[in-house]
Coordinates of C-alpha atoms and ligand atoms in Angstrom, one line a residue:
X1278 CA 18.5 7.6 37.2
X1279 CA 22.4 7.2 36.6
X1280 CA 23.1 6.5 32.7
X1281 CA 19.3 7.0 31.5
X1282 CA 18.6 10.0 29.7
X1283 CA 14.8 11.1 31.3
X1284 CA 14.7 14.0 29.7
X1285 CA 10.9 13.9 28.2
X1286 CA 11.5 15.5 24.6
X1287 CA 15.2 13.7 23.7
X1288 CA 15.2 12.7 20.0
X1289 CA 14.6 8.9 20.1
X1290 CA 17.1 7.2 18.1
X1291 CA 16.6 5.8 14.3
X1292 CA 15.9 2.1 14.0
X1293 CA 18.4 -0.5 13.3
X1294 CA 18.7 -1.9 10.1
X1295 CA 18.6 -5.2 11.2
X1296 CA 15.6 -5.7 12.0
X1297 CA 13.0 -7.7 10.8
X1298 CA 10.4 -5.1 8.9
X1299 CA 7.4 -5.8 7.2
X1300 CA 6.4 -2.3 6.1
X1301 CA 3.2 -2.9 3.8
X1302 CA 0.4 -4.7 4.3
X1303 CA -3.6 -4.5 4.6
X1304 CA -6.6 -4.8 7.1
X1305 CA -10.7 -4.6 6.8
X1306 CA -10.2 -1.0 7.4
X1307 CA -9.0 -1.6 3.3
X1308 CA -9.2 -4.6 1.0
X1309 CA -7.8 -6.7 3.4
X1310 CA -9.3 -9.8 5.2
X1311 CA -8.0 -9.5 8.6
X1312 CA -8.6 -7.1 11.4
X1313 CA -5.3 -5.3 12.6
X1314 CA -5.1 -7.3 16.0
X1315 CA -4.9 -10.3 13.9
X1316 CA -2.6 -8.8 11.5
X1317 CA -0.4 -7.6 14.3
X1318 CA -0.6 -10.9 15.7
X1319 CA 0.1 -12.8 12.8
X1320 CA 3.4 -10.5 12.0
X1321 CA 5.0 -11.2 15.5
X1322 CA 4.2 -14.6 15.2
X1323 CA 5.9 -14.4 11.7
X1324 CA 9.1 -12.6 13.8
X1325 CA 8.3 -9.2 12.4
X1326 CA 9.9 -6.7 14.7
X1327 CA 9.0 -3.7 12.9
X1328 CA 5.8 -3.3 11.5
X1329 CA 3.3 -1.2 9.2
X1330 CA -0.2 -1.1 8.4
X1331 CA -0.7 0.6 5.0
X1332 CA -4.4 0.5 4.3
X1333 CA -4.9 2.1 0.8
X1334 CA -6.1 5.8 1.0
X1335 CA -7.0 5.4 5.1
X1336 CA -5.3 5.8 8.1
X1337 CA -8.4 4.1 10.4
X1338 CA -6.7 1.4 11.6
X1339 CA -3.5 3.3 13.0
X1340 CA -4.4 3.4 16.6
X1341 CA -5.4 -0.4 16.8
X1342 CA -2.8 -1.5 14.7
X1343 CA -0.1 1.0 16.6
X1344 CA -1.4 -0.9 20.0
X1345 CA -1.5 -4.2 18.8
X1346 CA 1.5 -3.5 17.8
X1347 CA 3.1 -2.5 20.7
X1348 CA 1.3 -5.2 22.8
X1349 CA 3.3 -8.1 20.9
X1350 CA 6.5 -6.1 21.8
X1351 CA 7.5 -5.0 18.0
X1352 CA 8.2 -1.1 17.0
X1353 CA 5.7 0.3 15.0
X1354 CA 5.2 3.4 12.2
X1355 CA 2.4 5.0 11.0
X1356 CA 1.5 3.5 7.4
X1357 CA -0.7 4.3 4.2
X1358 CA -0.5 3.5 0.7
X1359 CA -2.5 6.4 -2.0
X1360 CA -3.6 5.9 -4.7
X1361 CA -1.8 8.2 -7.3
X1362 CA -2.3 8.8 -11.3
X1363 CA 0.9 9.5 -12.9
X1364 CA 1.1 9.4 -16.7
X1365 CA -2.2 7.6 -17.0
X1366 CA -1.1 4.9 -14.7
X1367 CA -2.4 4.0 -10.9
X1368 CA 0.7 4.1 -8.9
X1369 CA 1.1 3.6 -5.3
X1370 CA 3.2 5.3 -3.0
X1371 CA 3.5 4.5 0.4
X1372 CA 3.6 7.0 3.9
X1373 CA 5.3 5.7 6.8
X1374 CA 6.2 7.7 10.0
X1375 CA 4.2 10.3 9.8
X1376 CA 1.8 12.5 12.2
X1377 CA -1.7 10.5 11.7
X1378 CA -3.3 14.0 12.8
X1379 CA -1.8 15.7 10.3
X1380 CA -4.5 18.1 9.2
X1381 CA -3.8 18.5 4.8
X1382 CA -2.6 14.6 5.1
X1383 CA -6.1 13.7 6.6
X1384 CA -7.9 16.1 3.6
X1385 CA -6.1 14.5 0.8
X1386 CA -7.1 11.1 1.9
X1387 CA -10.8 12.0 2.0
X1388 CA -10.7 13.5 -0.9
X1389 CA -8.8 10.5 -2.5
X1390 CA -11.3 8.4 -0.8
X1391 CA -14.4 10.2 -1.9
X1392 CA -14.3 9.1 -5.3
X1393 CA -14.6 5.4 -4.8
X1394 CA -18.2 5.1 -4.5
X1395 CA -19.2 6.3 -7.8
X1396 CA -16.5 4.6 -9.5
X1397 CA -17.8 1.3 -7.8
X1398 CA -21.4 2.6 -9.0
X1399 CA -19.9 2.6 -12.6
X1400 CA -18.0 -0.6 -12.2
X1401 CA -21.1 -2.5 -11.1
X1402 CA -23.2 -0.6 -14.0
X1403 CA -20.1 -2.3 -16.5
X1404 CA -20.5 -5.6 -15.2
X1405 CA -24.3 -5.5 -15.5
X1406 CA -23.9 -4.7 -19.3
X1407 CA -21.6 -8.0 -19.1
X1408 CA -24.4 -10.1 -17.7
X1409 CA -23.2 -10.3 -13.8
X1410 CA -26.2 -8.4 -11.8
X1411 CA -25.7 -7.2 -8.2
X1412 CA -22.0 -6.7 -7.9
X1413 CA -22.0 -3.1 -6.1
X1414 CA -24.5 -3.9 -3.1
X1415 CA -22.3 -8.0 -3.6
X1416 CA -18.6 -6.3 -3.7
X1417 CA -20.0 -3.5 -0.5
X1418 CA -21.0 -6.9 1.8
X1419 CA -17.1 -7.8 1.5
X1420 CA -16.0 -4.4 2.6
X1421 CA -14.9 -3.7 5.9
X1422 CA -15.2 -0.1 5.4
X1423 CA -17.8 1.0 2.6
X1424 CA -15.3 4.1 2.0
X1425 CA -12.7 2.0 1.0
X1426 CA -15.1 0.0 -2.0
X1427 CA -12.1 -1.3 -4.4
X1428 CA -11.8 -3.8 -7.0
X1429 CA -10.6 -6.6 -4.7
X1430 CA -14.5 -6.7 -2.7
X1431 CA -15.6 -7.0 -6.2
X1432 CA -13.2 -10.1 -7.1
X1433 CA -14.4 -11.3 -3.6
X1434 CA -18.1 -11.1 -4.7
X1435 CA -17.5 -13.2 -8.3
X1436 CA -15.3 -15.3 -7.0
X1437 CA -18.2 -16.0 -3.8
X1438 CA -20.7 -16.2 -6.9
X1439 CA -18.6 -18.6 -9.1
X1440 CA -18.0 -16.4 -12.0
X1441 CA -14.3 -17.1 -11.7
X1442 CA -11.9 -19.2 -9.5
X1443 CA -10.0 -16.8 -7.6
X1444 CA -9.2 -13.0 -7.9
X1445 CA -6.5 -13.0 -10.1
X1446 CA -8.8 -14.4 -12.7
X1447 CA -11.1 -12.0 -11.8
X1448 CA -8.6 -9.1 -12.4
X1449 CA -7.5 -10.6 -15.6
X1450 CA -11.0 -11.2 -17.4
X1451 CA -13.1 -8.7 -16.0
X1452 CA -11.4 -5.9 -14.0
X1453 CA -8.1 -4.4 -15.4
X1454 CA -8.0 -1.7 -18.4
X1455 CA -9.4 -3.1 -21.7
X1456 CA -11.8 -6.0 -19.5
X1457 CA -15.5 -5.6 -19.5
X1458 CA -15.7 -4.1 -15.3
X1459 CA -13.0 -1.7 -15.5
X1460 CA -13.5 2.1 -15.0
X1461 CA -10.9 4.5 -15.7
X1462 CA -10.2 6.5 -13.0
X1463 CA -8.2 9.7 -11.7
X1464 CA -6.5 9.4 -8.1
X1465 CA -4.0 11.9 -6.3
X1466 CA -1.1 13.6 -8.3
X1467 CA 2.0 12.2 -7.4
X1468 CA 3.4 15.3 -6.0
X1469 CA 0.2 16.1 -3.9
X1470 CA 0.4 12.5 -2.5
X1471 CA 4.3 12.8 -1.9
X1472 CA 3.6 16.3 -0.4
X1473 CA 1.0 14.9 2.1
X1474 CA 3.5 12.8 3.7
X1475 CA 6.8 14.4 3.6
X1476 CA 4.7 17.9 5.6
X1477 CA 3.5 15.6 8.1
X1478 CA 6.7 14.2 9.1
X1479 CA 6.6 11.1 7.2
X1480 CA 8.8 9.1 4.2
X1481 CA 7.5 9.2 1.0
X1482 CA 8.4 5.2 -1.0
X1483 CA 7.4 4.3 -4.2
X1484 CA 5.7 1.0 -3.1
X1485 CA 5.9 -2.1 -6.1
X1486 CA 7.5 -1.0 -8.8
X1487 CA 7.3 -3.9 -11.2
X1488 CA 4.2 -3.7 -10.9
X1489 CA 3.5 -0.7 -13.3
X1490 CA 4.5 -2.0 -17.2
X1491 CA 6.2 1.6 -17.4
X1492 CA 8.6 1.6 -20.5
X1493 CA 12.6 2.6 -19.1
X1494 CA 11.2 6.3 -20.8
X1495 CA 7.9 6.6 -18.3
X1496 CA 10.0 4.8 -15.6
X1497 CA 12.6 7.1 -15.4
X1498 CA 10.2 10.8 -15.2
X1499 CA 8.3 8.7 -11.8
X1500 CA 11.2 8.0 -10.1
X1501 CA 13.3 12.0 -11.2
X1502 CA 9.5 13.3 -10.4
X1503 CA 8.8 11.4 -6.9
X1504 CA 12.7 12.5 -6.1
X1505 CA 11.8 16.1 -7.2
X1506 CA 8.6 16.1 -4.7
X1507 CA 10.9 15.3 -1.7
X1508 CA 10.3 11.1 -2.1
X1509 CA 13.2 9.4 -0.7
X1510 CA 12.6 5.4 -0.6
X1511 CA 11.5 2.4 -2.7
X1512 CA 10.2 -0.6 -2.5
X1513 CA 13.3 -3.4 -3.2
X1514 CA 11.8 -6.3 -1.7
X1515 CA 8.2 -6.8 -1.9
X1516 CA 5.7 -10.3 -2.3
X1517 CA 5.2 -8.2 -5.8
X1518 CA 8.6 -8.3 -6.8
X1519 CA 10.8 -11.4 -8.3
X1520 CA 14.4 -11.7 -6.9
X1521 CA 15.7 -10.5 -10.2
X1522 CA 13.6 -7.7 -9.8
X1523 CA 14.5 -6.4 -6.4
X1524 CA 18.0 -6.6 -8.0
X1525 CA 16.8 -4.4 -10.7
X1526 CA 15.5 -2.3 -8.0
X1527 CA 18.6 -2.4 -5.6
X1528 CA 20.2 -0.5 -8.3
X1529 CA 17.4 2.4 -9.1
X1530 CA 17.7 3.1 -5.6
X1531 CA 21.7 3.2 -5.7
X1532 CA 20.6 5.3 -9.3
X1533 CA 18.7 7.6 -7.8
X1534 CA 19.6 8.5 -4.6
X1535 CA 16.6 6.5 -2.5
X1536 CA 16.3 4.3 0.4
X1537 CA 15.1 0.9 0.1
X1538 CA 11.7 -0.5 1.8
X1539 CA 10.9 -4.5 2.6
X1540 CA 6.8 -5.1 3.1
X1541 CA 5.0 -8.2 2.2
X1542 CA 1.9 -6.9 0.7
X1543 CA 0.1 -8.6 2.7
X1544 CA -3.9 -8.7 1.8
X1545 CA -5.5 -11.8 2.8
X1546 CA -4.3 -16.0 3.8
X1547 CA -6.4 -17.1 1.3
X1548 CA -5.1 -15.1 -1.4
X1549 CA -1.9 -13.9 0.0
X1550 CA 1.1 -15.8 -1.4
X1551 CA 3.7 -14.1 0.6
X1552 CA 3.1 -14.1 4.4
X1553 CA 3.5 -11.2 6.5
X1554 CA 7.6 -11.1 7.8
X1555 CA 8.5 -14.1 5.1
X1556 CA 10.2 -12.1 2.6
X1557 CA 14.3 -12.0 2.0
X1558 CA 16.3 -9.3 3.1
X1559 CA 17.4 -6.3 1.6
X1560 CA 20.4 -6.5 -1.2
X1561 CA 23.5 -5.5 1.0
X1562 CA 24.5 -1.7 0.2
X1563 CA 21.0 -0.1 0.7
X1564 CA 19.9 2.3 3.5
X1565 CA 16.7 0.6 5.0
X1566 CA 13.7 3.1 5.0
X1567 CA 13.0 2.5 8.7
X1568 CA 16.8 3.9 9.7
X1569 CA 15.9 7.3 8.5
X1570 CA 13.1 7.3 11.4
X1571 CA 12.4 6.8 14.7
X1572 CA 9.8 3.7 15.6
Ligands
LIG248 P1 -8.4 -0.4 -6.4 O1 -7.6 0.5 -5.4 O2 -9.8 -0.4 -6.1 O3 -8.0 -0.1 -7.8 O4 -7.9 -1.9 -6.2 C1 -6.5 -2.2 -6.3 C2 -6.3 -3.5 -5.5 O5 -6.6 -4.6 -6.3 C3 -4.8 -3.7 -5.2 O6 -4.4 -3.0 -4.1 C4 -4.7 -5.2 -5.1 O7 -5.1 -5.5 -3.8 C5 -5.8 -5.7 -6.0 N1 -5.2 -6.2 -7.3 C6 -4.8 -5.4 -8.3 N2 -4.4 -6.1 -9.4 C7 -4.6 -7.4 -9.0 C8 -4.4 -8.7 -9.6 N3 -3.9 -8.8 -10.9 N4 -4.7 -9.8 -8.9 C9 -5.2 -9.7 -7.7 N5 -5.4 -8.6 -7.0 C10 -5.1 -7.4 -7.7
LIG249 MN1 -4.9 -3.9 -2.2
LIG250 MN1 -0.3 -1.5 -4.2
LIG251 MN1 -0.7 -2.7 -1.0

């Protein structure tokens, strides 16, 4: 055909910055309350034209999610977000665009999910001693995937039994470090998790970070360390992040080097303040994530 370029392997070109990208949110196959159809559904409604599913630790839903995708017409990349310790902290960093078949990127996130059952076990054995029976087989009823047990099915489950209002009152009184549920845990190494993604093809992004309580000290050795491992993107704008801090964020990215993400964060209607697409648009001056791949 004159003008059209059929040639089956051409590169396909990067995405345009102006689009409308929601590049972090999550389904059953996680801690999320919808299904990915719905999700998907719910994001084109929204006027999402480029989306992500990033279930935490699982790439399940990437198929349906890719298809759904497609079906409602918007582009689509491969998402995840692991689970990482770095400096005695849980940090998340996000995957997108990566080769789902990836054989080390599929280990590492078995192996990252493989210690969530016993930690639930434990975390169900600490809120016994505090007085609330039941909560591992109550928290596994509100998971979509038993793999994927995490301390939001457990809010579900004392929130479902009355014990507290919603989650973030569960978080605050009975699940985060010093409260009666929660467990230490170790996750990935950062630079395993980064390393996962960059040799399957994908963008490494630190996802949220406000969300950490790093001092400027701690804060500075993730992002020189994530940038060491071959990360190259953060999140700016995010339903985690205040205004003031995506400006804050605007300018580690400018700091260090990175490209900026946009993703909702998406978890649930009921508990989600921030609705999937509904989020403002990158501070001018950043490279969007999604222009350094192809959707
Ligand atoms: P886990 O991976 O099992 O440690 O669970 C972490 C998940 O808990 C996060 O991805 C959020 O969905 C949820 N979460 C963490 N902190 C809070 C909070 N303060 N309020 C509500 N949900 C939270
Ligand atoms: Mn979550
Ligand atoms: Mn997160
Ligand atoms: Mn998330």
């Amino acid at each position: 055909m004159p003008g059209v370029n059929t040639a089956p392997n051409r590169p396909r070109p990067c995405l345009s910055p102006s689009l409308n990208a929601d590049l972090h949110c999550h389904s059953t196959v996680s801690d999320g309350t919808l299904e990915p159809e719905a999700l998907a559904a719910r994001a084109a409604a929204n006027g999402v034209q480029l989306w992500a599913l990033t279930d935490h630790d699982e790439i399940g839903g990437q198929q349906r999610a890719r298809a759904a995708a497609q079906a409602h017409g918007m582009h689509y990349l491969t998402g995840v977000e692991i689970s990482v310790t770095f400096a005695d902290t849980t940090v998340h960093i996000v995957g997108l665009g990566f080769d789902e078949t990836n054989p080390r990127l599929v280990q590492g996130l078995n192996d990252t999910r493989d210690g969530r059952g016993p930690r639930a076990r434990e975390m169900a054995a600490a809120l016994a001693q505090a007085g609330i029976e039941g909560a591992y087989e109550g928290a596994l009823r509100h998971a979509g995937n038993p793999a994927l047990i995490s301390r939001t099915h457990f809010a579900r489950f004392l929130v479902e039994t009355g014990v507290c209002r919603d989650t973030p009152e569960v978080f605050r009184k009975y699940l985060t470090e010093g409260k009666p549920g929660y467990v230490p845990h170790r996750w990935a190494r950062l630079g395993d998790a980064v390393h996962w993604i960059t040799q399957a093809g994908g963008v490494a992004v630190i996802a949220h970070p406000a969300r950490y309580k790093f001092n400027a000290t701690e804060e500075y050795a993730l992002f020189t360390e994530f940038k060491a491992h071959g990360g190259q993107a953060v999140e700016v704008v995010t339903g985690s992040h205040t205004p003031a801090e995506a400006l804050r964020y605007a300018g580690m990215a400018h700091e260090f080097g990175l490209a900026a993400s946009r993703g909702s964060d998406f978890h649930s209607p009921a508990e989600s303040h921030i609705d999937l697409g509904r989020l403002a648009p990158l501070p001018p001056g950043l490279t969007p994530v999604w222009t350094l791949l192809s959707g």
